[in-house]
Short mmCIF file of C-alpha atoms in Angstrom, two decimals:
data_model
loop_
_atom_site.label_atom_id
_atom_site.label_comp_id
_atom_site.label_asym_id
_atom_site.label_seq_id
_atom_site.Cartn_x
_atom_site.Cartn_y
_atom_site.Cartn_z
CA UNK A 3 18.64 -4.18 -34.97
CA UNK A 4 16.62 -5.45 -32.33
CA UNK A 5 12.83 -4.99 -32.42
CA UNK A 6 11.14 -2.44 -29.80
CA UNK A 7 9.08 -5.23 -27.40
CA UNK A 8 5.61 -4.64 -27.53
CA UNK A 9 4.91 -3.40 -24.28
CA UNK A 10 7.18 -1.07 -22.21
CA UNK A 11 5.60 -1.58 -19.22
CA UNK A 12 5.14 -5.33 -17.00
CA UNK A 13 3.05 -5.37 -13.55
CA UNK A 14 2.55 -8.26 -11.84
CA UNK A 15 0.90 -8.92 -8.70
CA UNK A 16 2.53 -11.15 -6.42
CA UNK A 17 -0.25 -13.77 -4.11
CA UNK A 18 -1.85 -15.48 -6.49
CA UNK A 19 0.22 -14.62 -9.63
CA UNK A 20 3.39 -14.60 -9.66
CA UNK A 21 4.01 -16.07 -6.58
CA UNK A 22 3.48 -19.99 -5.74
CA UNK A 23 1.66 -21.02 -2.83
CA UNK A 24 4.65 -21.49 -1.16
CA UNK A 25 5.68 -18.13 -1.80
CA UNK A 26 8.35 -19.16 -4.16
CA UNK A 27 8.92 -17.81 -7.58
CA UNK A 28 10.01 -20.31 -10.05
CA UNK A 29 12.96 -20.51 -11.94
CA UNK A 30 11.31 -20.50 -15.21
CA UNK A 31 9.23 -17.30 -13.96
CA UNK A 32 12.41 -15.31 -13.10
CA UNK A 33 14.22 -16.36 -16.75
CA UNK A 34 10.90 -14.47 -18.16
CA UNK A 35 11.58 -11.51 -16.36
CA UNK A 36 15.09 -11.82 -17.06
CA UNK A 37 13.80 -11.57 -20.66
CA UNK A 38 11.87 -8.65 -20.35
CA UNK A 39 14.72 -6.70 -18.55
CA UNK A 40 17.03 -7.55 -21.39
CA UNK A 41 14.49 -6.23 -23.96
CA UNK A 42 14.35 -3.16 -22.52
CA UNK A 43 10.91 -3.29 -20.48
CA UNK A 44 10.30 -2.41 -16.98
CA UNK A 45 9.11 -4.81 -14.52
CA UNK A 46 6.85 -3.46 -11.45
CA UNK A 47 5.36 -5.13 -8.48
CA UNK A 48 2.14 -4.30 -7.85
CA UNK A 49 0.99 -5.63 -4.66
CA UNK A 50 -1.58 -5.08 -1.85
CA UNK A 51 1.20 -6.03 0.68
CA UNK A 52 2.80 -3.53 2.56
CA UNK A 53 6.24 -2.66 1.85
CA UNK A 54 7.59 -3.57 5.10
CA UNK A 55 6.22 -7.53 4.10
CA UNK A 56 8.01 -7.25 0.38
CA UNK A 57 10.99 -6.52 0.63
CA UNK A 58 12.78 -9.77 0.61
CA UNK A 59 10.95 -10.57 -2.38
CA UNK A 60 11.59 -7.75 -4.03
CA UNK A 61 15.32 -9.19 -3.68
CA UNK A 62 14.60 -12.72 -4.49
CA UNK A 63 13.11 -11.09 -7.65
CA UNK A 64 16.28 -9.03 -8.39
CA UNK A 65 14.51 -5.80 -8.30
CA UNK A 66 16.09 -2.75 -7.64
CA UNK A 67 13.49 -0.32 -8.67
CA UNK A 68 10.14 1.16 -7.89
CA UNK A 69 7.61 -1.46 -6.45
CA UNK A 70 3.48 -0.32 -6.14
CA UNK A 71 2.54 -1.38 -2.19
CA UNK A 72 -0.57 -1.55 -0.13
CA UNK A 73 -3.05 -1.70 -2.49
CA UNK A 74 -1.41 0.98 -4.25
CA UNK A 75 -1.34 3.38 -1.46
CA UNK A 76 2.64 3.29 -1.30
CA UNK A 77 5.46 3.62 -4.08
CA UNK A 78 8.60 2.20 -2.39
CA UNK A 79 12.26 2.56 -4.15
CA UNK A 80 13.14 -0.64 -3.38
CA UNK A 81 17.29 0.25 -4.07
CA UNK A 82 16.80 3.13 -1.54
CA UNK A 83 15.19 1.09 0.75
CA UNK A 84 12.61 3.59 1.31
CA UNK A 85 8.86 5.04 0.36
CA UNK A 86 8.63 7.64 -2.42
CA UNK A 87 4.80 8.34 -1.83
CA UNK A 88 2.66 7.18 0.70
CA UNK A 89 -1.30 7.88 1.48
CA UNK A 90 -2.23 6.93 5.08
CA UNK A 91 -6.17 6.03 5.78
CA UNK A 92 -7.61 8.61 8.55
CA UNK A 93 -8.00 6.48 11.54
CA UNK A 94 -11.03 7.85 12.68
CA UNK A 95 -12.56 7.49 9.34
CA UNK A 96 -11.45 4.16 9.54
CA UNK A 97 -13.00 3.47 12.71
CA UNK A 98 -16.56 5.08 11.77
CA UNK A 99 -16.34 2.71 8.52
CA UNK A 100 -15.50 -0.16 10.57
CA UNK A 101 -18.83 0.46 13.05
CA UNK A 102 -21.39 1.35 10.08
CA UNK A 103 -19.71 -2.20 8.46
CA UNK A 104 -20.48 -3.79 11.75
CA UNK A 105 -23.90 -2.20 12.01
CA UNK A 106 -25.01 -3.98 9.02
CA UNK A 107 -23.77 -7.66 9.75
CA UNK A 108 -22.97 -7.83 13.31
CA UNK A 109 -18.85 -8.38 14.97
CA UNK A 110 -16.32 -8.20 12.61
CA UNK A 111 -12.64 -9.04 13.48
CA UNK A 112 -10.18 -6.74 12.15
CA UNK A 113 -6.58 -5.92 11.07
CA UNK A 114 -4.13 -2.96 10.17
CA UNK A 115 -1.12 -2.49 8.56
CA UNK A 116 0.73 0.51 9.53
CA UNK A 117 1.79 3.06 7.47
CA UNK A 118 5.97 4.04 7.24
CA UNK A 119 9.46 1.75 6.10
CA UNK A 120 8.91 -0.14 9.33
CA UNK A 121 5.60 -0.21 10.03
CA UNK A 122 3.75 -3.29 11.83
CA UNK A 123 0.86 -5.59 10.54
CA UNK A 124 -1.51 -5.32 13.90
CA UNK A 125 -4.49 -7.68 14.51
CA UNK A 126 -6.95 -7.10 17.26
CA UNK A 127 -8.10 -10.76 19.30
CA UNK A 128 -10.15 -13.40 17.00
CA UNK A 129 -8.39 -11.87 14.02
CA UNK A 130 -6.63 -14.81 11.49
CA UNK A 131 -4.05 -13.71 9.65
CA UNK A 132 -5.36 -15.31 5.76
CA UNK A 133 -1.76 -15.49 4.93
CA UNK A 134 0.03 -17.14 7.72
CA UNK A 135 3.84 -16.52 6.58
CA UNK A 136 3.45 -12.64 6.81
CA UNK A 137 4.29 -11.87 10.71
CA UNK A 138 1.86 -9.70 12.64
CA UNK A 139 1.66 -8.32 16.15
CA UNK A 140 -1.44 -8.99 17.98
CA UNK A 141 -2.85 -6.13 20.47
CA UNK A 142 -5.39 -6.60 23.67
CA UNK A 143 -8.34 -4.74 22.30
CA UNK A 144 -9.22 -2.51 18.69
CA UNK A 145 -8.59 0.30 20.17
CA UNK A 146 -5.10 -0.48 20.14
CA UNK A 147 -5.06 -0.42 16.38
CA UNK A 148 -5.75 3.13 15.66
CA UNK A 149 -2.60 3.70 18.50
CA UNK A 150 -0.22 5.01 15.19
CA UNK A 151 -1.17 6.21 11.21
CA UNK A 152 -2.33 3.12 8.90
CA UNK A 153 -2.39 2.78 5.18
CA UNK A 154 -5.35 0.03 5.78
CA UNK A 155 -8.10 -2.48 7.81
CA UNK A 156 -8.41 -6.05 6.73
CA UNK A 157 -11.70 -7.36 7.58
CA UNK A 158 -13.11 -10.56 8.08
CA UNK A 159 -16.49 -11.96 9.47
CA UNK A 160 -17.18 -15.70 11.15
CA UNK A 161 -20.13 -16.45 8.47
CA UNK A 162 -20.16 -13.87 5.32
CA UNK A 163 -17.64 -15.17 2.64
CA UNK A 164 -15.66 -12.89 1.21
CA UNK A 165 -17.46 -11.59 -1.86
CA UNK A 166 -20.81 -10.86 0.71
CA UNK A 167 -18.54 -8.86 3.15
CA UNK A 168 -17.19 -7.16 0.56
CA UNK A 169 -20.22 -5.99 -1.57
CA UNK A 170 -21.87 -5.25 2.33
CA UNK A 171 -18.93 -2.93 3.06
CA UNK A 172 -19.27 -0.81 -0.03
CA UNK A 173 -22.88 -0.59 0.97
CA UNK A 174 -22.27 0.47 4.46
CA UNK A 175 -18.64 2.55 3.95
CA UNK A 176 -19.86 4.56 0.85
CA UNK A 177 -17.09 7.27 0.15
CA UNK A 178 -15.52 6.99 3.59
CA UNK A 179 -13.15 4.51 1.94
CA UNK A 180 -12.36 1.68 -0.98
CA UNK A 181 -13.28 -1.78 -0.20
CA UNK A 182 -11.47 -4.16 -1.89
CA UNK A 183 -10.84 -8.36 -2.03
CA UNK A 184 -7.27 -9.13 -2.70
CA UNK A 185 -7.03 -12.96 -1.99
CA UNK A 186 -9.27 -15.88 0.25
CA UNK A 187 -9.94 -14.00 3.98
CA UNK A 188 -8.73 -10.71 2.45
CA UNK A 189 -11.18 -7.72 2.41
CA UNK A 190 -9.91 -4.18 2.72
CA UNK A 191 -10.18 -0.78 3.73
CA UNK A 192 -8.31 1.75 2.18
CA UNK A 193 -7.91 5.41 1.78
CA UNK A 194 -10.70 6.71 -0.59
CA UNK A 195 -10.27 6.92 -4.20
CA UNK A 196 -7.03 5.01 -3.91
CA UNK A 197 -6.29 1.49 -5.77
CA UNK A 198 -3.71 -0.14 -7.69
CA UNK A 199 -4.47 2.04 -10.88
CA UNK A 200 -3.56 5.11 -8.70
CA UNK A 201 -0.57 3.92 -7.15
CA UNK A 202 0.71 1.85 -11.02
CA UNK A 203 -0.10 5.66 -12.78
CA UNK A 204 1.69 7.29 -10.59
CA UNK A 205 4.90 5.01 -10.51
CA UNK A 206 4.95 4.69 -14.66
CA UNK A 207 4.36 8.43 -14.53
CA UNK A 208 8.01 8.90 -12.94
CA UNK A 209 9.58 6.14 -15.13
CA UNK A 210 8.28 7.73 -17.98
CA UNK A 211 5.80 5.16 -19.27
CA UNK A 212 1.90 5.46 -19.90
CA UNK A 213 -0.90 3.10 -19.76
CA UNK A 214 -0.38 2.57 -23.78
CA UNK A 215 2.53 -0.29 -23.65
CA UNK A 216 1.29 -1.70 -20.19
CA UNK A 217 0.47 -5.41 -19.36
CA UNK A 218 -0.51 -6.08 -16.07
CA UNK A 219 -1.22 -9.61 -14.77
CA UNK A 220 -3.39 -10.71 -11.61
CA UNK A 221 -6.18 -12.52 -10.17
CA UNK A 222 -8.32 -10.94 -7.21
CA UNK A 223 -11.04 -8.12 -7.70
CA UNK A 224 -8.35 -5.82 -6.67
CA UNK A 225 -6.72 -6.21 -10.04
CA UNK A 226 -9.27 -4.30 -11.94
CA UNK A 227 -8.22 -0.90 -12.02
CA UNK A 228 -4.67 -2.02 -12.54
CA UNK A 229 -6.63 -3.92 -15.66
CA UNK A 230 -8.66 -1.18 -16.85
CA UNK A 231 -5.62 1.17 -16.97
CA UNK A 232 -3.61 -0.76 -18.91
CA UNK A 233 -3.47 -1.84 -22.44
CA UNK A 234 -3.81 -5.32 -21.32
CA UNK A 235 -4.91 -7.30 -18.58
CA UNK A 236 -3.95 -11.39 -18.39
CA UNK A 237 -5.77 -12.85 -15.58
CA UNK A 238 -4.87 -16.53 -13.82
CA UNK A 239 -6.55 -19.42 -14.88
CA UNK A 240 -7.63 -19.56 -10.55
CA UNK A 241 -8.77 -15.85 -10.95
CA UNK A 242 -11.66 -14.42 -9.41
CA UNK A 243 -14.76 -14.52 -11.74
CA UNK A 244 -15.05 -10.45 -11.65
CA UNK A 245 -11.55 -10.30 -12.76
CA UNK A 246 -11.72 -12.84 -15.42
CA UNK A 247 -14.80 -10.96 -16.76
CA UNK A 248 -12.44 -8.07 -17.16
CA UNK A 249 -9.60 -9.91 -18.94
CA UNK A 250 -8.07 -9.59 -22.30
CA UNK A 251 -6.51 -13.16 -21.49
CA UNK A 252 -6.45 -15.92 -18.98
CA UNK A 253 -3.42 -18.05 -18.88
CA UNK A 254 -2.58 -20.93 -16.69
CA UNK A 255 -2.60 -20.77 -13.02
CA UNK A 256 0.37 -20.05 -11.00
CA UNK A 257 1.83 -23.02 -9.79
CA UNK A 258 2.27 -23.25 -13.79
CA UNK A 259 3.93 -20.14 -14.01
CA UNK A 260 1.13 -18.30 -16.02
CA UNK A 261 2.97 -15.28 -15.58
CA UNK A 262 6.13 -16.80 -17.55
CA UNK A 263 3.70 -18.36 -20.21
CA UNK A 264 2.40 -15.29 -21.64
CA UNK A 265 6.11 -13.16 -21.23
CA UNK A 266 8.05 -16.28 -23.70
CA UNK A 267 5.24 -15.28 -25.89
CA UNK A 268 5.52 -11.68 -26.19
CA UNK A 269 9.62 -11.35 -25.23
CA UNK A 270 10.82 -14.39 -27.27
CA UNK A 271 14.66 -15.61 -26.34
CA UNK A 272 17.63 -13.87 -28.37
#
């Protein structure tokens, strides 16, 4: 009889982790998750893209399931083609959070993705996109941004790195919203209270699973909720410091397919 796998319950995030640079994912990554489907586990994607900007990974990655989007603010059935759950950000919360941000260090450029199936990645002029294969629409002025219902703002500032923008946004935004970092030029606005953990509960809630036989994988500052709600968190050997700090394990990077290292381990071949 075939042993029960150890955990029930695999999320990955994708930049960073799972993915390559090149926004490949290896051969030897998808034969691990190959492995954990044929033991009987679930596989989710949890990822601070939108699910307008996943889904042809989703395919490439054979998934036909549930898939954790936008920072956790969307559950999309990837088979359906369609969101489950969404939670937008107000837009005029979004826009006081953006000025008391700006208050505190001076012009910030700024980004949206939209909520909805279909919705549109929108950056207002000086905005750079961190992540230059994901397509966006550029507008003639911010006000153009708030012109339909968002599920975020992605900041960035000419001097402050990332981790000062960040920890000066939580400062200045308080309980308007979440700030988060999810990768290099990446620093987010989101609807309060909501983060990976939220959006990763909530999924595994309707599969049927619990935090108890979860292993989540990542490496950005937005991985630790996901982290701290499950039983184990493996971080990337190019992880953020905060997130490492968090870790129950650091494995190789992922241009050496960390992700695949630790899942041989734990989901051995038949």
């Amino acid at each position: 009889m075939a042993s029960t796998p150890a955990y029930a319950l695999i999320a990955t995030d994708l930049d960073g982790t799972l993915l390559r640079g090149d926004d490949t994912v290896s051969d030897r990554s998808l034969a691990a998750l190959a492995r954990v489907a044929r033991a009987g586990a679930r596989h989710l994607v949890v990822t601070g893209r939108p699910a307008p900007r996943v889904r042809s990974l989703l395919a490439r990655l054979g998934c036909t399931g549930l898939a954790v989007c936008g920072q956790g603010a969307q559950v999309y059935d990837a088979r359906a083609g369609r969101l489950l759950w969404s939670v937008q950000l107000d837009r005029d919360l979004a826009e006081t959070a953006l000025g008391k941000v700006e208050a505190e260090v001076g012009q910030v450029f700024a980004a949206v993705d939209q909520d909805g199936e279909d919705g549109r990645t929108l950056i207002e002029p000086g905005y750079r996109m961190p992540h230059p294969t994901l397509p966006a629409v550029r507008v003639g002025r911010r006000a153009d941004l708030w012109a339909e219902p968002i599920s975020k703002v992605l900041l960035r500032h000419a001097e402050l790195s990332d981790d000062e923008l960040a920890a000066v946004a939580r400062s200045a935004v308080g309980s308007l919203a979440t700030v988060t970092m999810s990768g290099p030029g990446t620093v987010e606005l989101q609807p309060s209270g909501v983060t990976k953990a939220t959006g990763l509960a909530l999924a595994a809630e309707w599969l049927g699973l619990g935090p108890e036989r979860a292993l989540a994988f990542g490496d950005m500052p937005n991985d630790i909720p996901m982290f701290r709600w499950a039983a184990r968190g493996v971080a990337m050997a190019g992880a953020h410091p905060e997130l490492k700090a968090v870790a129950d394990e650091v494995t190789v990077s992922n241009e050496d397919d960390g992700v695949a290292v630790v899942l041989e381990r734990l989901f051995p071949a038949a």
